[in-house]
PDB file of C-alpha atoms in Angstrom:
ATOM      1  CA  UNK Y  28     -44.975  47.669 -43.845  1.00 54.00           C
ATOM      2  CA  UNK Y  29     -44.426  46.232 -40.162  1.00 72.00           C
ATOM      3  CA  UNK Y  30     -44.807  48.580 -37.253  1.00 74.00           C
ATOM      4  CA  UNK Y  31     -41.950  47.654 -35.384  1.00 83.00           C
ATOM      5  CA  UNK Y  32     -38.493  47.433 -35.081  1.00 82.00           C
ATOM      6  CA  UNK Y  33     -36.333  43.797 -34.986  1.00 89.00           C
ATOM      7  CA  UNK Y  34     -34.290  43.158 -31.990  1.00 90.00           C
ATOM      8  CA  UNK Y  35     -31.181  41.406 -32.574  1.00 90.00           C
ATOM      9  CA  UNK Y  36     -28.749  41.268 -29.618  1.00 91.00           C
ATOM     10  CA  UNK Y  37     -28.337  39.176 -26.680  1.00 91.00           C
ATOM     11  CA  UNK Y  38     -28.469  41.616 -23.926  1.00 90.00           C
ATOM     12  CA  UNK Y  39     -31.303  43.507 -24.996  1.00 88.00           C
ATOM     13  CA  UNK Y  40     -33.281  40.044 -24.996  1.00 88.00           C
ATOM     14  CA  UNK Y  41     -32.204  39.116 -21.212  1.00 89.00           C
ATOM     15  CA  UNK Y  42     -32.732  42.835 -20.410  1.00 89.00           C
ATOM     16  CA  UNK Y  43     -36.325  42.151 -21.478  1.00 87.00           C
ATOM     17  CA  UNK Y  44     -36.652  38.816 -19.533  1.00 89.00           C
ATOM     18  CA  UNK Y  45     -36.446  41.239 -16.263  1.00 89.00           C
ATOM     19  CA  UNK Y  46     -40.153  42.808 -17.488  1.00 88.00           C
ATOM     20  CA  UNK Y  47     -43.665  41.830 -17.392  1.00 91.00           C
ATOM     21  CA  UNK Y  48     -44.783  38.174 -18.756  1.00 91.00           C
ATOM     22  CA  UNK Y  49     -47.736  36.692 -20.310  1.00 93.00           C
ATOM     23  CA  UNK Y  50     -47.811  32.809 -20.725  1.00 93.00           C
ATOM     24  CA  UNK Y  51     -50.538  31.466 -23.376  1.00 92.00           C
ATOM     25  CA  UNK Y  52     -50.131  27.776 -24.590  1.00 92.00           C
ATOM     26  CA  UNK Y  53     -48.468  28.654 -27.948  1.00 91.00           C
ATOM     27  CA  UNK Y  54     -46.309  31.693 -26.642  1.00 94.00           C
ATOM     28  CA  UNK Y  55     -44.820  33.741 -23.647  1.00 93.00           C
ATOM     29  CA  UNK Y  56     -44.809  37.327 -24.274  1.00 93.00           C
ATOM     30  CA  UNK Y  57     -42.402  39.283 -22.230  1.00 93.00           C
ATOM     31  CA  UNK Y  58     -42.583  43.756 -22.119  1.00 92.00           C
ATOM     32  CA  UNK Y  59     -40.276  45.287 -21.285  1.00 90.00           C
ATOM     33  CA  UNK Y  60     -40.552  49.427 -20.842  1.00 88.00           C
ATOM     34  CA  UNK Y  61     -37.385  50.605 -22.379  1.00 85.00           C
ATOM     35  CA  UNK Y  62     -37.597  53.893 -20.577  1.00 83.00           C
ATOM     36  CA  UNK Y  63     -35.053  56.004 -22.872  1.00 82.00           C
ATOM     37  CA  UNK Y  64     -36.580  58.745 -25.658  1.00 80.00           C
ATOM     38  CA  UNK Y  65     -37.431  56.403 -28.455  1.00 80.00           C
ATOM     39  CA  UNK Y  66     -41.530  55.649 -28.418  1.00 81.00           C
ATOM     40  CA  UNK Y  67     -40.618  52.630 -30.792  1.00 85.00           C
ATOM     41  CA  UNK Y  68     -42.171  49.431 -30.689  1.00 88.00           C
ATOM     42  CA  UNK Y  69     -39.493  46.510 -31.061  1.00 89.00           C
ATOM     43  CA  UNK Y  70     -39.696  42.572 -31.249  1.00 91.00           C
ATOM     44  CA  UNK Y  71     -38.056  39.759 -30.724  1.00 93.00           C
ATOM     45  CA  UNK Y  72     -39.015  36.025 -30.990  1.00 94.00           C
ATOM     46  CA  UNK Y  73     -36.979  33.191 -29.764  1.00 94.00           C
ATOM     47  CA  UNK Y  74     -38.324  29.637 -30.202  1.00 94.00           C
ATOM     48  CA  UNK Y  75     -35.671  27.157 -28.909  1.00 92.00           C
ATOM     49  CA  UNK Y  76     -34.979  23.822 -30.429  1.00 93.00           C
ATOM     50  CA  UNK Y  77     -37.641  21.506 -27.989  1.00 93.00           C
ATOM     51  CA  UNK Y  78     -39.926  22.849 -29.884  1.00 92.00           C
ATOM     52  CA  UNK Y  79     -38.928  20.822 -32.684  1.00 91.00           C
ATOM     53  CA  UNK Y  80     -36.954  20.624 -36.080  1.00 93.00           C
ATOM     54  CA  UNK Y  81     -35.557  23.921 -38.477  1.00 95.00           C
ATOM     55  CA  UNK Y  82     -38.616  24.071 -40.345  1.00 94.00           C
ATOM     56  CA  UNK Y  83     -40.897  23.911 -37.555  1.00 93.00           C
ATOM     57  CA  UNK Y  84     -39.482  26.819 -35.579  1.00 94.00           C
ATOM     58  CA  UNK Y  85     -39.001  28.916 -39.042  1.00 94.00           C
ATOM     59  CA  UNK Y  86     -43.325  28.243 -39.730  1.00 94.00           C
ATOM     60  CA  UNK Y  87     -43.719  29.121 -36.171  1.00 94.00           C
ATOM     61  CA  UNK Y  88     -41.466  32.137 -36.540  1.00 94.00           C
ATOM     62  CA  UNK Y  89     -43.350  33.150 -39.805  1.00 93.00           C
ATOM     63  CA  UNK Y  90     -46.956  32.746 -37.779  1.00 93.00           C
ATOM     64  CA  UNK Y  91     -45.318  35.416 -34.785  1.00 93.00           C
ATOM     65  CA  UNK Y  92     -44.246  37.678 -37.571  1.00 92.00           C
ATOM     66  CA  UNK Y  93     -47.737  37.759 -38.949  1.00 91.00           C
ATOM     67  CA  UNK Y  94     -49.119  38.008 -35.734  1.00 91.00           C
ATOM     68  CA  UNK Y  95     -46.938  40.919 -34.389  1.00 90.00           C
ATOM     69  CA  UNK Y  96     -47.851  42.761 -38.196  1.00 90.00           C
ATOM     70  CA  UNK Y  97     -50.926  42.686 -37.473  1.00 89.00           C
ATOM     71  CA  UNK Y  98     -51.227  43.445 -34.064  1.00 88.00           C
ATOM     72  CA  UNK Y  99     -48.069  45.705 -32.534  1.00 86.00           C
ATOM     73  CA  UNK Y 100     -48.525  49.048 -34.441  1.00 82.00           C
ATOM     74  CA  UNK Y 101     -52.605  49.210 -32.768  1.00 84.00           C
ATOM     75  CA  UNK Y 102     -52.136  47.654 -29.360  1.00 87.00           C
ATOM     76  CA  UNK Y 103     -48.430  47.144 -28.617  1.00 84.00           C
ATOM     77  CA  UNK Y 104     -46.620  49.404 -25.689  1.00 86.00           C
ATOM     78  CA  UNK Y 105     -44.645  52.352 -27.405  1.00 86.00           C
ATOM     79  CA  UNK Y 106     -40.752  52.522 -26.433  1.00 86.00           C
ATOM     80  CA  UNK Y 107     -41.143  49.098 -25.127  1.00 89.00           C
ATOM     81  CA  UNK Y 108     -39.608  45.501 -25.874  1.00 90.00           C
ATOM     82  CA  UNK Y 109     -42.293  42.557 -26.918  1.00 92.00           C
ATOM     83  CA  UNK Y 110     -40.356  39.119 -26.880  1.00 93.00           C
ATOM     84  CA  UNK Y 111     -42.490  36.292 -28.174  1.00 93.00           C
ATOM     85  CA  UNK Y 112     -41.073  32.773 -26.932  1.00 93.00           C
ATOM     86  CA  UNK Y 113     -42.349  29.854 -28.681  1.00 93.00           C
ATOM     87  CA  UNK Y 114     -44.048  26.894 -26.720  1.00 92.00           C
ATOM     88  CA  UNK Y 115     -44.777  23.511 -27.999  1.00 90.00           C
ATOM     89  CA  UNK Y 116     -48.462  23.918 -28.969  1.00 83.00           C
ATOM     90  CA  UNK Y 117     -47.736  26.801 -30.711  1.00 85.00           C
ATOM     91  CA  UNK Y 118     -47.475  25.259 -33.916  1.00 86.00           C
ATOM     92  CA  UNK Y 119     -50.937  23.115 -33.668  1.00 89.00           C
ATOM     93  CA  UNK Y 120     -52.766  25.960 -32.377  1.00 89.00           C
ATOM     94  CA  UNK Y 121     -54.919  27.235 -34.968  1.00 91.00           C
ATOM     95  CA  UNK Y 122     -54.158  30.974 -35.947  1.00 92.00           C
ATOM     96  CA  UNK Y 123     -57.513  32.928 -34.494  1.00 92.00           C
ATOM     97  CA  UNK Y 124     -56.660  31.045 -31.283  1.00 92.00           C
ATOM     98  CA  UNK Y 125     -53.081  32.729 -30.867  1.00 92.00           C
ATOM     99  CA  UNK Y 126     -54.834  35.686 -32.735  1.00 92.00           C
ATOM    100  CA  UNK Y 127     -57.284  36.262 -29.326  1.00 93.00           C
ATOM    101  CA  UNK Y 128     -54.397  34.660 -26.858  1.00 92.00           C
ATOM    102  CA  UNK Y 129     -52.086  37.596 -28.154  1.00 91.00           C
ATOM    103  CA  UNK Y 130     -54.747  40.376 -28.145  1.00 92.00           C
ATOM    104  CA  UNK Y 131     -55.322  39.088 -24.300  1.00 92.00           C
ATOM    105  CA  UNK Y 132     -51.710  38.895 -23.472  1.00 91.00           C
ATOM    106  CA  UNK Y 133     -51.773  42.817 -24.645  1.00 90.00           C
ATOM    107  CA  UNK Y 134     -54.120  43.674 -23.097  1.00 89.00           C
ATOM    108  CA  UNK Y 135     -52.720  42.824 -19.918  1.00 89.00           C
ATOM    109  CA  UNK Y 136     -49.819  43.649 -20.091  1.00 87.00           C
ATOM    110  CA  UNK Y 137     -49.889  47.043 -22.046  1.00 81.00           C
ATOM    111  CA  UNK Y 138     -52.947  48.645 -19.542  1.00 75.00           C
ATOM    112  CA  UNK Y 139     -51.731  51.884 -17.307  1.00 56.00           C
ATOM    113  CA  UNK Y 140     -52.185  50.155 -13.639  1.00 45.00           C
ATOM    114  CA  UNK Y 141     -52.959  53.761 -11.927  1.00 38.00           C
ATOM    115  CA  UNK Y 142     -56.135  53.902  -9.467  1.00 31.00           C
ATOM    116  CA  UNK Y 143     -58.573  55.637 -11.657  1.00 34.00           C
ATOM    117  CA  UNK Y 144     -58.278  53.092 -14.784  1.00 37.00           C
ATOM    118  CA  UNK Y 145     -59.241  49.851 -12.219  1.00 35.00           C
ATOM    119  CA  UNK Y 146     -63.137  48.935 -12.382  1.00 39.00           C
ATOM    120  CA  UNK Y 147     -64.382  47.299  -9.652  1.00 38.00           C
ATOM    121  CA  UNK Y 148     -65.778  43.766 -10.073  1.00 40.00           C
ATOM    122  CA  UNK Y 149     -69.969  43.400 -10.581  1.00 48.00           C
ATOM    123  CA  UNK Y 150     -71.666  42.154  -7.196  1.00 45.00           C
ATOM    124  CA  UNK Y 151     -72.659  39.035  -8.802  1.00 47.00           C
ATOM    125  CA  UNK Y 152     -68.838  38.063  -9.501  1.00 49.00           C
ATOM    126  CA  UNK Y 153     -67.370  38.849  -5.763  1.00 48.00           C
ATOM    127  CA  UNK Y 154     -66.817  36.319  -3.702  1.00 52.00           C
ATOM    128  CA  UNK Y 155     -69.926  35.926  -0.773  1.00 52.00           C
ATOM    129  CA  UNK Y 156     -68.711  36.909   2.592  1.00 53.00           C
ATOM    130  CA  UNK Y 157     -71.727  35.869   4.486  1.00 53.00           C
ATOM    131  CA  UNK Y 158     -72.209  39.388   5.600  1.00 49.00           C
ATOM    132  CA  UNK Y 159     -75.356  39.797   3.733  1.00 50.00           C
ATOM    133  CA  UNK Y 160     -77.254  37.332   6.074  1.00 51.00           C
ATOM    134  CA  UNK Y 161     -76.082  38.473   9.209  1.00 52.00           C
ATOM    135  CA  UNK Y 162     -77.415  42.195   8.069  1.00 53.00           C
ATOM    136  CA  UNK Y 163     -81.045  40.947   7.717  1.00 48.00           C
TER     137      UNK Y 163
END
């Protein structure tokens, strides 16, 4: 059973285009808070014809279905719209790759952005001023 509902019309996927993106090399993924009372999770995928033939887009279409099974219910944004657009090397990309590319693009998009949930960056990994040899 899939954890999510499909979106269908037009307007609801341009309303979504107006959110938050994520670009990976086999997908976008766009979220969209829907901000009304319903706390469910819908999806829509769009892969246009650059991307190659009918059969092509339908695999690729079958590979974001599997992918948004799996991974919507646990880590997807309740009452918000996930759009997955298909890119080019989408379809050569091997499936653990867009697995860990999707779990990412989640992951930054989905987090609450408020002041107490940031973590501040190890020493080691900020950038050196120079301040640290004028002290000494």
């Amino acid at each position: 059973m899939r954890g999510y509902s499909i979106i269908k019309k037009r307007s609801e996927f341009l309303a979504a285009n107006r959110g938050k993106r994520y670009a990976t090399p086999g997908f976008v993924l766009l979220i969209r808070d829907r901000q009304d009372d319903s706390s469910d999770v819908r999806l829509g995928i769009t892969i246009t014809k650059k991307v190659g033939n009918a059969v092509v887009r339908n695999r690729m279409r079958r590979r974001f279905r599997a992918l948004a099974q799996e991974m919507l219910s646990a880590h997807g944004k309740a009452g918000a719209d996930h759009i997955l657009i298909g890119r080019d090397g989408g379809i050569e990309r091997d499936f653990g790759d867009l697995r860990a590319d999707m779990m990412k693009a989640l992951g930054k998009l989905c987090q609450n952005r408020s002041a107490e949930h940031v973590e501040a960056r190890p020493d080691d990994m900020r950038p050196s001023t120079g301040s640290r040899l004028r002290q000494a």
